[in-house]
Short mmCIF file of C-alpha atoms in Angstrom, two decimals:
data_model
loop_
_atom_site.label_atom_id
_atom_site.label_comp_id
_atom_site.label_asym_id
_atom_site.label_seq_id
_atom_site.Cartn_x
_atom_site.Cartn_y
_atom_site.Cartn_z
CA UNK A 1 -14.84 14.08 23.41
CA UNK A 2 -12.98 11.61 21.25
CA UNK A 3 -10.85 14.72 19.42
CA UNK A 4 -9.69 13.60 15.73
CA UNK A 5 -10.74 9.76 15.15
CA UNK A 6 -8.95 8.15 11.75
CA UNK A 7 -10.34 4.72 10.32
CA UNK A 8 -8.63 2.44 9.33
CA UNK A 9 -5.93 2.03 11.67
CA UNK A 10 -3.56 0.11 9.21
CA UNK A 11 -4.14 -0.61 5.53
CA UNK A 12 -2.40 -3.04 2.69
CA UNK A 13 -3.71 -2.12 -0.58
CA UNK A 14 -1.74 -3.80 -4.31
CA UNK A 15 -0.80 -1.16 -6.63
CA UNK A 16 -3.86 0.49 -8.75
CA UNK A 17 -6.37 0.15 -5.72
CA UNK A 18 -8.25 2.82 -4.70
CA UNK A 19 -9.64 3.36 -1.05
CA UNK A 20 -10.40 6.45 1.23
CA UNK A 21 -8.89 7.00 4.42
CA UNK A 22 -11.60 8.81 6.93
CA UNK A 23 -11.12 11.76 9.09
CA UNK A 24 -13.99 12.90 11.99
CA UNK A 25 -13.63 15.22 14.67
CA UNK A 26 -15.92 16.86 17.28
CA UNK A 27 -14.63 19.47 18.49
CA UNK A 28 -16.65 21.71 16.16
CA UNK A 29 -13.09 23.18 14.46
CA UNK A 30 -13.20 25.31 11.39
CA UNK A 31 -9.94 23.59 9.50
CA UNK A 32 -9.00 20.57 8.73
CA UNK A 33 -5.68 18.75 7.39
CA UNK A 34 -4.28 15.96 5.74
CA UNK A 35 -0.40 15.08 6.09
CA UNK A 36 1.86 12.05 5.27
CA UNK A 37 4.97 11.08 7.32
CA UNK A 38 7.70 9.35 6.12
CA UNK A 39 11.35 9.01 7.64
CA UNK A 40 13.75 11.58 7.60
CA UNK A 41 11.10 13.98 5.55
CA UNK A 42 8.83 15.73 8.91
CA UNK A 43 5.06 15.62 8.11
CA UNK A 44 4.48 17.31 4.57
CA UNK A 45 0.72 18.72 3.94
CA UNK A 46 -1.52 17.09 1.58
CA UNK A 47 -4.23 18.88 1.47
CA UNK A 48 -6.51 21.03 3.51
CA UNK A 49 -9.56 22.69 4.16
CA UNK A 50 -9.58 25.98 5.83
CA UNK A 51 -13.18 25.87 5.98
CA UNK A 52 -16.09 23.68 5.17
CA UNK A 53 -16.93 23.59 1.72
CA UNK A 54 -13.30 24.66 0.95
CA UNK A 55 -10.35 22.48 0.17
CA UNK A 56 -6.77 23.49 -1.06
CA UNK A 57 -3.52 21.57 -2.13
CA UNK A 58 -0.71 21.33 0.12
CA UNK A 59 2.71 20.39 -0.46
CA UNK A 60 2.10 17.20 -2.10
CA UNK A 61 -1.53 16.97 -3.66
CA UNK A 62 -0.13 14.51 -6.27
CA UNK A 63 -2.03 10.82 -6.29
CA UNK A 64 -4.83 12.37 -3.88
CA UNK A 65 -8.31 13.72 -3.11
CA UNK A 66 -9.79 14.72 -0.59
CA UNK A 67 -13.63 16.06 -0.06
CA UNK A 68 -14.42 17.62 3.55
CA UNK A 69 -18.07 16.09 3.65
CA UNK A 70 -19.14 18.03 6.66
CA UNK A 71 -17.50 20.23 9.23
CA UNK A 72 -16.85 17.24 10.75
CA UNK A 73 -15.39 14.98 8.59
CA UNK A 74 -12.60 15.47 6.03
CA UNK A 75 -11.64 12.50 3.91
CA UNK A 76 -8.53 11.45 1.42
CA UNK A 77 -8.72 8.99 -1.09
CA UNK A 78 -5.75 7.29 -3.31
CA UNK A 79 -7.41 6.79 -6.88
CA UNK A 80 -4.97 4.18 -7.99
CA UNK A 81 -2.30 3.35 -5.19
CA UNK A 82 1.30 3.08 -6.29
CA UNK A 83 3.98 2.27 -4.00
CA UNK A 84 5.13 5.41 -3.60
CA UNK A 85 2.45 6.10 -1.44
CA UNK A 86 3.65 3.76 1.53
CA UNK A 87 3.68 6.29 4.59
CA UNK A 88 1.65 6.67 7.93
CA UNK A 89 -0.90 9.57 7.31
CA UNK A 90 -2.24 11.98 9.87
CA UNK A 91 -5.54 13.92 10.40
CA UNK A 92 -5.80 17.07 11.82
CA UNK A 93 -7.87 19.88 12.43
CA UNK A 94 -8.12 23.77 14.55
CA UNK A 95 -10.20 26.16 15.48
CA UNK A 96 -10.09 29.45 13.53
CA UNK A 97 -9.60 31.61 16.38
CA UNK A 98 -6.04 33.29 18.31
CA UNK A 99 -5.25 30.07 19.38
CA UNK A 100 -3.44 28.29 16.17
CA UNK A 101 -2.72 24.92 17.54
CA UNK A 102 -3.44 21.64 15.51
CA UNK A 103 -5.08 18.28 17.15
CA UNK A 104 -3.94 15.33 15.24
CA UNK A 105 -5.19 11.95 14.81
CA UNK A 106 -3.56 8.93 15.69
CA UNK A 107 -2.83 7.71 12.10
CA UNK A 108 -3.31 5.32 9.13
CA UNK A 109 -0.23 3.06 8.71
CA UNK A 110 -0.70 2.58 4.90
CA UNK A 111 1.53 -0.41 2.61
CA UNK A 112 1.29 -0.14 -0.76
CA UNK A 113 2.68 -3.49 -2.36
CA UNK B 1 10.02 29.24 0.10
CA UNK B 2 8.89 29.00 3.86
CA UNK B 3 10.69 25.78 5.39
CA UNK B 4 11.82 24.39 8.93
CA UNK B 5 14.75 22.80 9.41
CA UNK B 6 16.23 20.51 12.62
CA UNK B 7 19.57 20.24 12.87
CA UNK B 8 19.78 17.23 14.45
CA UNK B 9 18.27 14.05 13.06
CA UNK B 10 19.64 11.79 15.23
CA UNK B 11 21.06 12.05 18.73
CA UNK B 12 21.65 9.23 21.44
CA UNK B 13 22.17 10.62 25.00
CA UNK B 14 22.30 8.65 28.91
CA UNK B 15 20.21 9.49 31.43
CA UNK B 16 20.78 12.04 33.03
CA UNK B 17 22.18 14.15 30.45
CA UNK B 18 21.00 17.44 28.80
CA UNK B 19 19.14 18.05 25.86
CA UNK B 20 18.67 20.59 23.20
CA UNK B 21 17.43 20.50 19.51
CA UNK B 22 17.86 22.91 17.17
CA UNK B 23 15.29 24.47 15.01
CA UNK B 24 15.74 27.13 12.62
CA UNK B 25 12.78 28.87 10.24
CA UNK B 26 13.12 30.81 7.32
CA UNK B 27 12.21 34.44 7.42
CA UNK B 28 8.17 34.83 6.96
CA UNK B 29 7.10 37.34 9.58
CA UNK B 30 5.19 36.56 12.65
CA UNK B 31 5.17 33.12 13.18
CA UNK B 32 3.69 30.67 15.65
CA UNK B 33 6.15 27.98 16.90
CA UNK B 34 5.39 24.72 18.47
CA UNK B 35 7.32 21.13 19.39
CA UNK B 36 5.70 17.74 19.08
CA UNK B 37 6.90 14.50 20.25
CA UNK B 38 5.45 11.22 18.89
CA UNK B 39 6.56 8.31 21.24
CA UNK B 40 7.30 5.05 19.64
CA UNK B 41 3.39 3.60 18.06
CA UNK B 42 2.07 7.07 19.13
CA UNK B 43 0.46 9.81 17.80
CA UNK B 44 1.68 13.28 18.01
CA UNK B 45 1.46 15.26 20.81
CA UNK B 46 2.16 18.83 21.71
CA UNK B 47 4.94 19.39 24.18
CA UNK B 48 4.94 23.24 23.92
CA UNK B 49 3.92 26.46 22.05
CA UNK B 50 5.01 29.68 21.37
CA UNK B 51 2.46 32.53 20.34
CA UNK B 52 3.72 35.65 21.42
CA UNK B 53 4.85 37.11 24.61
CA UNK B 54 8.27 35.73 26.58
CA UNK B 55 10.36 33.78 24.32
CA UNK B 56 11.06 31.27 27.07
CA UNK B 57 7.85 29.09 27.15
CA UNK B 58 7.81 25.93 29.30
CA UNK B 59 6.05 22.67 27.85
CA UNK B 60 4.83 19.23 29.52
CA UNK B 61 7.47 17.01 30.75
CA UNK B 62 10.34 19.10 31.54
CA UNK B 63 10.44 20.68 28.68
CA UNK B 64 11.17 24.32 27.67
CA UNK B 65 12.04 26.08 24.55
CA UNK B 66 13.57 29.83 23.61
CA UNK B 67 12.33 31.58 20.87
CA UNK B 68 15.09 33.75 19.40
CA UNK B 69 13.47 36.35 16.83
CA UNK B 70 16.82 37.42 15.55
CA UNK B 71 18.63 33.55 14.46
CA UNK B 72 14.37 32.53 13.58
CA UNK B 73 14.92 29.74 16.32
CA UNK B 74 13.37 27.63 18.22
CA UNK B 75 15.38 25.46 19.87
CA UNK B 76 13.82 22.76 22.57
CA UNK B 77 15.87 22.37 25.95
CA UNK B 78 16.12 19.51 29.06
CA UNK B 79 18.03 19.57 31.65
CA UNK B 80 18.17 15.69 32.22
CA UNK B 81 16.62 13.47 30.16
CA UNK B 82 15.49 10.24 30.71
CA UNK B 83 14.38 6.79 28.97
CA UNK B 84 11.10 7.66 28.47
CA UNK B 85 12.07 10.66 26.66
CA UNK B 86 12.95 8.03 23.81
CA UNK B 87 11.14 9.44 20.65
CA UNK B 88 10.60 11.65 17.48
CA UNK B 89 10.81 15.40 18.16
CA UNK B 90 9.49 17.68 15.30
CA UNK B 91 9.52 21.80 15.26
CA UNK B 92 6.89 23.09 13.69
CA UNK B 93 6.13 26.74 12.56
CA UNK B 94 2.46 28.53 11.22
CA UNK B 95 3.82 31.99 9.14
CA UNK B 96 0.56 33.76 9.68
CA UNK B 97 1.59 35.98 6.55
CA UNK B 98 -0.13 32.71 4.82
CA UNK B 99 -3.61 32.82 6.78
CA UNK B 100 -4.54 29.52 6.60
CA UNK B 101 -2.75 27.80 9.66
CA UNK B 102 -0.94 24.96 7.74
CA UNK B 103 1.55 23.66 9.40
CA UNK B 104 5.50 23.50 7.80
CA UNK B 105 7.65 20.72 9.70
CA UNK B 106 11.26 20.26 10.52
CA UNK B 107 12.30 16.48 9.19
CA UNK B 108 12.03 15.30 12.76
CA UNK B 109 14.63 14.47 15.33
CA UNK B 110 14.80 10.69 16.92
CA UNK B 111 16.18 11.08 20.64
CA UNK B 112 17.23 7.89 22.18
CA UNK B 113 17.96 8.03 25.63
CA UNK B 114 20.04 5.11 27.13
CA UNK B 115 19.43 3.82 30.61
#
């Protein structure tokens, strides 16, 4: 079981780039969740999908998309990077059940120049 | 609006020494409460959880946290800390009034524990 897997591991893009950071996991959860950390600010949602075919904005949907291509895999994409976007961003998904706990990935250290 | 806040965002402490956090939710009805700690070029990981039952739950390391219904806290405790305990602490809360398990985060606490 290699829980939540997130390619790539770091990332330089210029401003206006596009690229899509990808999200797998295989532990047959139900939902699955896109955050950003930066310092001082926690981890704020981006977006998530409760189920598949579903997807819903978080706290800051702004610059992003995301599609969740399977139950599997759940993936975000910056359209045109701006620098604003700088931040480490974690994957995570659960298991719709009593049992509410998150499994995160171990990250995407993205630099937006 | 449903938030999490840590009181602390910065605390430096010897070995030895003892260690609580604060966390404090706004009101949103049942809630589920948890602590991560992400060590330095880590992920996060879960240190402890609290669903329902006694308020006093124990987590890995040491660890243990009391959840007080009446100040919506959560704050995480250690009797003696030591270097390795050097990291980012975040509260986090799920107010199952929403339904869809998102996560809301505290800002994060970095503990650094001198030798």
């Amino acid at each position: 079981n290699a829980g939540v897997t997130q390619t790539p591991k770091f990332q330089v893009l210029k401003t206006g780039q596009s690229m899509t950071l990808q999200c797998a996991q295989d532990m047959n959860h139900n939902s699955m969740y896109w955050y950003r950390q930066d310092p001082g600010m926690g981890l704020r949602l981006i977006y998530y999908s409760a189920s598949e075919g579903t997807t819903d904005k978080g706290e800051v949907p702004n610059g992003y998309n995301v599609s969740r291509l399977n139950k599997r895999e759940f993936s975000l994409r910056l359209e045109s990077a701006a620098p604003s976007q700088t931040s480490v961003y974690f994957c995570a998904s659960r298991y719709i059940g009593s049992v509410n706990e998150q499994f995160f990935g171990p990250g995407t250290r993205l630099t937006v120049l | 609006a449903q938030s999490v806040s840590q009181h602390n965002h910065h605390v430096i402490l010897s070995e030895a020494a003892s260690l609580e956090l604060g966390c404090n939710y706004s009101y949103g009805g049942t809630v589920n409460l948890f602590w991560y700690v992400q060590y330095p070029g880590q992920h996060l990981q879960l240190l402890l959880k609290y669903f329902s039952g006694d308020p006093l739950v124990k987590g890995i390391k040491g660890f243990e946290a009391e959840f007080i219904k009446s100040k919506f806290s959560f704050n995480l405790r250690k009797p003696s800390v030591q270097w390795s305990d050097t990291a980012e602490y975040f509260c986090a809360v799920i107010f199952l009034s929403s339904n869809t398990g998102k996560l809301i985060f505290g800002q994060g606490t970095t503990l650094q524990v001198k030798p």
